[in-house]
Coordinates of C-alpha atoms and ligand atoms in Angstrom, one line a residue:
X379 CA -7.4 26.5 -8.5
X380 CA -8.3 23.0 -7.6
X381 CA -6.4 22.5 -4.4
X382 CA -2.6 20.1 -4.8
X383 CA -2.6 16.5 -3.7
X384 CA 0.8 14.5 -3.4
X385 CA 1.8 12.6 -7.3
X386 CA 0.3 10.1 -8.4
X387 CA 1.7 7.0 -6.4
X388 CA 3.2 8.9 -3.0
X389 CA 1.0 9.1 0.2
X390 CA 2.2 11.8 2.8
X391 CA 3.3 10.0 6.0
X392 CA 0.3 11.4 8.7
X393 CA 0.5 11.3 12.6
X394 CA -1.1 7.5 12.4
X395 CA 1.3 5.8 10.0
X396 CA 4.4 7.1 10.4
X397 CA 4.5 6.5 14.0
X398 CA 3.9 2.8 13.3
X399 CA 6.4 3.3 10.1
X400 CA 9.3 4.8 12.9
X401 CA 8.2 1.5 15.2
X402 CA 8.4 -1.1 12.4
X403 CA 11.2 0.3 11.9
X404 CA 12.8 0.6 15.7
X405 CA 12.3 -3.7 16.5
X406 CA 13.3 -4.4 12.5
X407 CA 17.0 -1.7 14.1
X408 CA 16.7 -3.5 17.1
X409 CA 16.2 -7.0 15.6
X410 CA 19.0 -6.1 13.1
X411 CA 21.3 -5.9 15.6
X412 CA 21.5 -9.0 17.3
X413 CA 22.2 -10.8 13.9
X414 CA 25.3 -7.7 13.8
X415 CA 23.1 -5.9 11.0
X416 CA 25.0 -2.1 11.8
X417 CA 22.7 1.6 10.0
X418 CA 24.2 2.7 7.4
X419 CA 22.5 5.2 4.9
X420 CA 23.8 6.0 0.7
X421 CA 22.2 8.0 -1.6
X422 CA 19.0 8.6 -2.3
X423 CA 20.1 9.1 -6.6
X424 CA 23.6 7.2 -7.7
X425 CA 24.8 7.3 -11.2
X426 CA 22.6 5.5 -13.5
X427 CA 25.0 2.3 -13.7
X428 CA 24.3 1.5 -10.3
X429 CA 21.0 0.1 -11.0
X430 CA 21.1 -0.4 -15.2
X431 CA 24.0 -3.7 -15.0
X432 CA 23.3 -5.0 -11.1
X433 CA 19.6 -5.5 -11.4
X434 CA 19.2 -6.5 -15.5
X435 CA 17.8 -4.1 -18.5
X436 CA 15.8 -6.1 -19.0
X437 CA 14.2 -6.3 -15.5
X438 CA 10.3 -4.9 -15.0
X439 CA 12.1 -1.7 -13.0
X440 CA 15.4 -1.0 -15.3
X441 CA 13.2 -1.1 -18.5
X442 CA 9.4 0.5 -16.5
X443 CA 10.1 1.7 -13.6
X444 CA 13.1 3.6 -13.0
X445 CA 12.9 7.8 -12.1
X446 CA 15.8 8.8 -14.3
X447 CA 17.0 12.0 -15.2
X448 CA 19.9 14.1 -15.9
X449 CA 20.8 16.9 -13.9
X450 CA 21.6 20.6 -14.6
X451 CA 25.8 19.3 -15.2
X452 CA 23.9 16.3 -17.5
X453 CA 25.1 13.2 -15.3
X454 CA 22.0 10.3 -16.2
X455 CA 20.8 9.7 -12.4
X456 CA 18.3 7.2 -10.9
X457 CA 16.0 8.5 -7.5
X458 CA 16.7 4.2 -6.1
X459 CA 14.6 1.8 -7.2
X460 CA 15.6 -0.2 -4.0
X461 CA 18.6 -0.6 -1.9
X462 CA 20.7 -3.1 -2.4
X463 CA 22.5 -2.1 -5.7
X464 CA 23.7 1.2 -3.4
X465 CA 25.2 -0.1 -0.9
X466 CA 27.1 -2.5 -3.1
X467 CA 27.9 0.1 -5.3
X468 CA 29.2 2.0 -1.4
X469 CA 31.3 -1.2 0.3
X470 CA 33.4 -1.0 -3.1
X471 CA 33.5 3.4 -2.7
X472 CA 34.7 3.4 1.1
X473 CA 37.4 0.9 0.3
X474 CA 35.8 -2.8 2.6
X475 CA 36.4 -5.1 0.4
X476 CA 39.0 -6.4 1.9
X477 CA 37.6 -5.9 5.6
X478 CA 34.9 -8.3 5.5
X479 CA 32.3 -9.4 5.5
X480 CA 30.7 -6.8 7.1
X481 CA 26.3 -6.6 8.5
X482 CA 24.7 -3.3 6.9
X483 CA 21.8 -2.6 7.7
X484 CA 19.4 0.7 6.0
X485 CA 15.9 1.9 6.2
X486 CA 14.8 4.7 4.2
X487 CA 12.3 5.4 0.6
X488 CA 12.9 4.1 -3.0
X489 CA 10.9 5.0 -5.7
X490 CA 9.5 2.6 -8.8
X491 CA 6.9 4.0 -11.6
X492 CA 4.8 1.1 -10.5
X493 CA 0.8 1.2 -11.1
X494 CA -0.8 1.8 -7.9
X495 CA -2.7 0.2 -5.9
X496 CA -2.8 -0.6 -2.7
X497 CA 0.4 -1.7 -0.9
X498 CA 2.5 -0.8 -3.7
X499 CA 3.8 3.0 -3.9
X500 CA 6.3 5.1 -6.4
X501 CA 7.7 6.9 -3.5
X502 CA 7.7 3.4 -0.4
X503 CA 9.5 2.4 2.0
X504 CA 12.0 -0.1 3.1
X505 CA 14.4 -2.1 5.2
X506 CA 16.9 -4.3 4.2
X507 CA 19.7 -6.1 6.0
X508 CA 22.8 -6.8 3.7
X509 CA 25.6 -9.9 4.6
X510 CA 28.2 -9.0 2.3
X511 CA 31.4 -11.5 1.8
X512 CA 31.0 -14.9 2.9
X513 CA 29.6 -17.5 -0.1
X514 CA 29.2 -19.9 3.3
X515 CA 25.0 -21.3 2.5
X516 CA 24.6 -20.5 6.4
X517 CA 25.2 -17.2 6.2
X518 CA 21.8 -17.2 3.7
X519 CA 20.5 -19.1 7.0
X520 CA 21.4 -16.0 9.2
X521 CA 20.1 -13.7 6.8
X522 CA 16.1 -15.7 6.5
X523 CA 15.9 -16.3 9.7
X524 CA 16.6 -12.8 10.9
X525 CA 14.3 -11.0 8.8
X526 CA 11.6 -14.7 10.7
X527 CA 12.5 -12.9 13.5
X528 CA 11.9 -9.5 13.2
X529 CA 8.1 -10.9 11.6
X530 CA 7.8 -12.7 15.1
X531 CA 8.4 -8.7 16.9
X532 CA 6.5 -7.7 14.8
X533 CA 4.0 -10.4 15.5
X534 CA 2.7 -11.1 12.2
X535 CA 5.3 -14.4 11.7
X536 CA 2.0 -16.7 11.4
X537 CA 0.5 -13.9 9.0
X538 CA 3.5 -14.6 5.9
X539 CA 5.0 -18.0 4.3
X540 CA 8.3 -18.7 3.5
X541 CA 9.0 -19.8 0.0
X542 CA 12.3 -20.8 -1.1
X543 CA 13.8 -21.4 -4.1
X544 CA 17.4 -22.2 -5.7
X545 CA 19.1 -20.0 -8.8
X546 CA 21.7 -21.9 -8.9
X547 CA 24.7 -21.1 -10.1
X548 CA 25.5 -19.3 -13.0
X549 CA 26.4 -23.2 -14.7
X550 CA 22.9 -24.6 -13.7
X551 CA 21.0 -21.2 -14.8
X552 CA 22.6 -22.0 -18.5
X553 CA 21.8 -24.7 -18.5
X554 CA 18.1 -24.7 -17.1
X555 CA 17.7 -21.7 -19.5
X556 CA 18.3 -23.4 -23.1
X557 CA 16.2 -26.2 -22.1
X558 CA 13.4 -23.9 -20.7
X559 CA 13.8 -21.6 -24.3
X560 CA 13.3 -24.7 -26.0
X561 CA 10.0 -25.5 -24.1
X562 CA 8.7 -21.9 -24.4
X563 CA 9.1 -20.9 -27.5
X564 CA 6.4 -23.8 -28.8
X565 CA 4.2 -21.5 -26.4
X566 CA 5.5 -18.4 -27.3
X567 CA 2.2 -16.9 -29.6
X568 CA 0.2 -17.7 -26.8
X569 CA 2.5 -16.5 -24.1
X570 CA 1.2 -12.7 -23.3
X571 CA 2.9 -9.4 -25.0
X572 CA 6.3 -9.3 -21.4
X573 CA 7.0 -12.1 -21.8
X574 CA 6.8 -13.2 -25.4
X575 CA 9.9 -10.0 -25.3
X576 CA 11.3 -11.6 -21.7
X577 CA 11.6 -15.1 -23.7
X578 CA 14.8 -13.7 -25.7
X579 CA 16.1 -11.2 -23.1
X580 CA 15.4 -13.2 -19.9
X581 CA 13.0 -16.0 -20.5
X582 CA 14.2 -17.1 -16.4
X583 CA 11.5 -14.4 -15.4
X584 CA 8.5 -15.1 -17.2
X585 CA 8.4 -17.8 -14.1
X586 CA 7.7 -15.4 -11.8
X587 CA 4.4 -14.1 -14.6
X588 CA 1.3 -13.7 -13.6
X589 CA -0.6 -13.0 -16.6
X590 CA -3.2 -16.0 -17.0
X591 CA -2.9 -16.8 -20.4
X592 CA 1.1 -17.7 -18.4
X593 CA 0.6 -19.7 -15.6
X594 CA -0.9 -22.4 -18.1
X595 CA 1.9 -22.3 -19.7
X596 CA 4.3 -22.6 -16.4
X597 CA 2.9 -25.1 -14.4
X598 CA 3.7 -28.1 -17.3
X599 CA 7.7 -25.9 -17.8
X600 CA 10.7 -28.3 -16.4
X601 CA 11.4 -26.7 -12.9
X602 CA 14.8 -25.4 -12.9
X603 CA 16.1 -27.3 -9.2
X604 CA 16.2 -30.6 -11.9
X605 CA 19.2 -28.5 -13.4
X606 CA 21.4 -27.4 -10.5
X607 CA 24.2 -28.4 -10.4
X608 CA 26.4 -30.8 -7.3
X609 CA 27.3 -27.9 -5.6
X610 CA 24.2 -26.0 -5.7
X611 CA 22.5 -28.6 -4.9
X612 CA 25.0 -29.4 -1.4
X613 CA 24.4 -25.1 -1.6
X614 CA 20.6 -25.3 -0.9
X615 CA 20.7 -28.0 1.6
X616 CA 23.0 -26.7 3.4
X617 CA 20.7 -23.6 3.5
X618 CA 16.9 -25.4 4.3
X619 CA 19.5 -28.3 6.8
X620 CA 19.8 -24.5 9.0
X621 CA 16.6 -23.7 8.8
X622 CA 14.8 -26.4 10.2
X623 CA 17.3 -27.4 12.8
X624 CA 15.9 -23.8 13.0
X625 CA 12.1 -24.7 13.3
X626 CA 11.3 -22.5 10.6
X627 CA 8.5 -23.7 8.4
X628 CA 9.5 -23.1 4.4
X629 CA 7.7 -24.1 1.3
X630 CA 9.8 -24.5 -2.3
X631 CA 8.5 -22.6 -5.1
X632 CA 10.3 -23.5 -8.1
X633 CA 8.4 -20.4 -9.8
X634 CA 10.1 -17.7 -7.7
X635 CA 13.1 -16.5 -10.0
X636 CA 12.7 -12.6 -8.1
X637 CA 12.5 -9.5 -10.2
X638 CA 16.3 -8.2 -10.6
X639 CA 19.3 -10.1 -12.7
X640 CA 22.0 -10.0 -10.0
X641 CA 20.2 -13.1 -7.7
X642 CA 21.9 -16.4 -7.8
X643 CA 21.1 -19.7 -5.3
X644 CA 18.3 -18.5 -2.7
X645 CA 16.4 -16.9 -3.2
X646 CA 13.0 -16.5 -1.0
X647 CA 9.8 -14.3 -0.1
X648 CA 8.0 -13.9 3.0
X649 CA 4.2 -13.9 1.2
X650 CA 0.9 -12.6 3.0
X651 CA -2.7 -13.2 2.1
X652 CA -3.8 -10.3 4.0
X653 CA -3.1 -7.7 1.1
X654 CA -4.6 -8.5 -1.7
X655 CA -2.5 -9.3 -4.5
X656 CA 0.5 -6.9 -3.2
X657 CA 1.5 -10.1 -1.1
X658 CA 5.4 -10.0 -0.2
X659 CA 6.5 -8.0 1.8
X660 CA 9.7 -9.7 2.3
X661 CA 11.6 -10.3 -0.7
X662 CA 16.0 -11.4 -0.8
X663 CA 18.5 -14.1 -1.7
X664 CA 22.1 -14.0 -2.5
X665 CA 24.1 -12.4 -4.8
X666 CA 27.4 -13.3 -5.8
X667 CA 27.4 -12.2 -8.3
X668 CA 27.0 -8.2 -8.5
X669 CA 30.6 -6.9 -7.0
X670 CA 31.5 -8.1 -10.0
X671 CA 28.4 -6.0 -12.2
X672 CA 30.5 -2.6 -10.4
X673 CA 33.8 -3.5 -10.9
X674 CA 34.3 -4.7 -7.3
X675 CA 36.4 -7.9 -6.6
X676 CA 34.4 -11.6 -6.9
X677 CA 32.3 -11.4 -3.2
X678 CA 29.8 -13.6 -1.5
X679 CA 26.4 -11.5 -0.4
X680 CA 23.2 -11.8 1.1
X681 CA 20.3 -9.7 2.1
X682 CA 16.4 -8.9 1.8
X683 CA 14.2 -6.5 1.9
X684 CA 11.2 -5.2 4.0
X685 CA 8.2 -3.2 2.9
X686 CA 8.0 -1.3 5.5
X687 CA 4.1 0.4 4.5
X688 CA 3.5 -3.1 3.7
X689 CA 4.8 -4.5 7.4
X690 CA 2.8 -1.0 8.8
X691 CA -0.3 -2.9 7.0
X692 CA -0.1 -5.2 8.8
X693 CA 0.1 -5.0 12.4
X694 CA -2.1 -3.8 15.1
X695 CA -0.7 -0.9 16.5
X696 CA -3.9 1.8 17.0
X697 CA -1.8 3.6 19.9
X698 CA -3.0 7.1 19.3
X699 CA 0.0 9.7 20.8
X700 CA -1.0 10.6 24.4
X701 CA 0.5 13.4 26.1
X702 CA 0.7 13.5 29.7
X703 CA 0.6 16.8 31.5
X704 CA -0.7 19.6 30.7
X705 CA -0.3 23.4 32.1
X706 CA -2.8 25.1 32.1
X707 CA -2.7 29.5 32.4
X708 CA -5.5 30.8 34.2
X709 CA -4.4 34.5 34.1
X710 CA -2.1 35.8 31.6
X711 CA 0.3 37.0 33.6
X712 CA 1.1 33.5 34.4
X713 CA 2.1 33.1 31.2
X714 CA 5.9 33.2 31.4
X715 CA 6.2 31.2 34.3
X716 CA 3.8 28.5 32.9
X717 CA 5.8 28.8 29.5
X718 CA 9.2 28.0 32.4
X719 CA 7.3 25.1 33.8
X720 CA 6.4 23.3 31.0
X721 CA 9.8 22.9 30.1
X722 CA 11.1 22.1 33.4
X723 CA 8.5 18.9 32.7
X724 CA 9.8 18.8 28.9
X725 CA 13.6 18.6 30.0
X726 CA 12.9 14.8 32.4
X727 CA 11.2 13.7 29.8
X728 CA 7.6 14.4 30.3
X729 CA 5.0 14.6 26.7
X730 CA 3.9 18.3 27.6
X731 CA 0.2 21.0 26.2
X732 CA 0.1 24.2 27.3
X733 CA -3.4 24.7 26.1
X734 CA -3.8 27.9 23.8
X735 CA -8.0 29.2 24.0
X736 CA -9.5 31.3 25.4
X737 CA -10.6 30.0 28.4
X738 CA -9.8 28.1 31.9
X739 CA -13.2 25.1 30.7
X740 CA -11.7 24.9 27.1
X741 CA -8.4 24.7 28.0
X742 CA -9.0 22.0 30.5
X743 CA -11.5 20.2 28.4
X744 CA -8.5 20.0 25.9
X745 CA -6.1 18.5 28.5
X746 CA -8.7 16.3 28.7
X747 CA -8.8 15.0 24.7
X748 CA -4.9 15.0 24.8
X749 CA -4.9 12.4 27.4
X750 CA -3.1 14.3 29.7
X751 CA -4.0 12.1 33.0
X752 CA -2.1 15.8 35.4
X753 CA -3.0 19.3 34.6
X754 CA -1.0 22.1 36.3
X755 CA -2.4 24.7 36.9
X756 CA -0.6 28.4 37.1
X757 CA -2.9 31.8 37.6
X758 CA -2.0 34.7 39.6
X759 CA -3.0 33.3 42.7
X760 CA -0.6 30.8 42.5
X761 CA 2.2 32.8 41.4
X762 CA 1.8 35.0 44.9
X763 CA 1.8 32.1 47.1
X764 CA 4.3 30.2 44.9
X765 CA 2.3 27.3 44.2
X766 CA 0.1 25.8 41.7
X767 CA -2.9 23.4 41.1
X768 CA -2.6 20.3 40.7
X769 CA -5.7 18.0 38.8
X770 CA -6.3 14.5 38.3
X771 CA -7.9 14.5 35.6
X772 CA -10.2 11.1 35.8
X773 CA -11.2 11.8 39.6
X774 CA -11.2 15.6 38.7
X775 CA -9.2 16.2 42.7
X776 CA -7.6 19.3 43.0
X777 CA -5.6 19.8 45.2
X778 CA -2.7 22.7 46.0
X779 CA 1.5 21.8 45.8
X780 CA 4.4 24.0 46.8
X781 CA 5.8 25.2 42.6
X782 CA 9.8 24.3 43.7
X783 CA 8.4 20.3 44.1
X784 CA 5.8 20.1 40.9
X785 CA 8.6 19.2 38.9
X786 CA 10.1 16.0 41.1
X787 CA 6.4 15.4 42.8
X788 CA 5.0 14.8 38.9
X789 CA 7.8 12.6 38.2
X790 CA 6.8 10.7 40.9
X791 CA 3.7 10.4 40.1
X792 CA 3.9 10.1 36.2
X793 CA 6.8 7.5 36.4
X794 CA 6.6 5.1 38.9
Ligands
LIG1240 P1 12.0 -6.1 -4.0 O1 10.9 -8.2 -3.7 O2 12.0 -5.6 -5.1 O3 13.5 -6.6 -4.0 O4 11.3 -5.6 -2.4 C1 11.7 -5.9 -1.2 C2 10.1 -6.4 -1.2 O5 9.5 -4.8 -0.9 C3 8.6 -6.0 -1.8 O6 8.9 -7.1 -1.8 C4 7.6 -5.2 -1.4 O7 7.7 -5.7 0.8 C5 8.8 -4.2 -0.6 N1 8.2 -3.0 -2.0 C6 8.9 -3.2 -3.9 N2 7.9 -2.7 -4.4 C7 7.5 -1.3 -3.9 C8 6.0 -0.6 -4.0 N3 6.6 -0.3 -5.4 N4 5.3 -0.2 -3.1 C9 5.6 -0.3 -1.9 N5 6.4 -1.6 -1.7 C10 6.5 -2.3 -2.5 C11 14.7 -6.1 -3.5 O8 14.6 -4.4 -3.6 C12 15.7 -6.2 -3.3 N6 16.5 -4.8 -3.0 C13 15.3 -7.2 -2.2 C14 17.0 -7.7 -1.3 C15 18.0 -7.1 -0.6 N7 17.8 -8.4 -2.2 C16 19.1 -9.1 -1.6 N8 18.9 -7.9 -1.1

């Protein structure tokens, strides 16, 4: 039998990668906290309708990428492909629509049946922030600033460019949609198969197409920003003015439409060219229509999500896990005392290993390879004299200390 492999598009997060991802998530919690986003968590699966309507039946995510299944009771469920719809559903389910605004942070696995490649997985991880309960443009600027702040904190802001667009309000998009259809119809035979399908279902998404045959046609298409209503223009100006006031660089990308149906007004992405074709590390925008799509009231909201794997690729954190101390059993009779000593050291916050090997030399060798700066050696003689041998791994120097003083001594040495 062939050894089992993880499912295509999934990955085991082995300690090195997991610790880097933890580092990213911890930084995100810290930065999000400065903006008032509080951690919450929604279930990994939801009723299929939570995603199908808000994200758009014709969106790639819903049409081709969801992991949907019937459970044993015949209910259609979907593994969450993203967090925003679930968070909004949770806000409504928990009766929080009367106590707005609310600011939420979340992190966890998401699932999309996409073609796997570097930076694109079928199970991946996102961190996200959602600012729910305001139509105020400064909230968009705050969310974008928070995302930029996270990149800065991770030391990768200079590797990313911020692209912005305004999708306007429904009136702006309706006006634009009919003009765009009029333009694209003349080229419909030359469009990619996907875009031909989108022409009837969701023509705006054609602007986002990566197909070469579409790119040429899109280049000369009318631009959405020429059809924005006065209110939509004013909204976008307040967002970009606020960003400029706080020295956040941005670039207009009139083709940035994002892949999900719930967006209006501001749409944004932080993109890097250091990751090949999967260069979008953060995506977000305003989603004022989402609450009503889920049966809730008309609520303004804006947020972003970042791909944790993609952020992790960009950071240069190569620190390996290191122990502080090894407790070395020199004679079998000392095993229990050594075990108890290791526990005491752990309880004061130190990382402690008890190397298991057949010979003392091998145990010390392991202590070295684990990065321990000290080894505490305990054998028959030490038990009889209530002492320990302490070995300084770098110099090789060794000395005897009283057992009763060992923990305080090591703590002082390693924590100073
Ligand atoms: P999204 O652009 O679909 O937006 O995803 C956000 C980020 O998740 C992407 O920029 C990327 O870094 C990461 N990502 C997406 N798909 C994959 C994948 N297959 N493999 C690895 N990473 C991936 C959303 O999900 C929206 N919910 C963002 C949002 C929040 N809008 C408003 N609030």
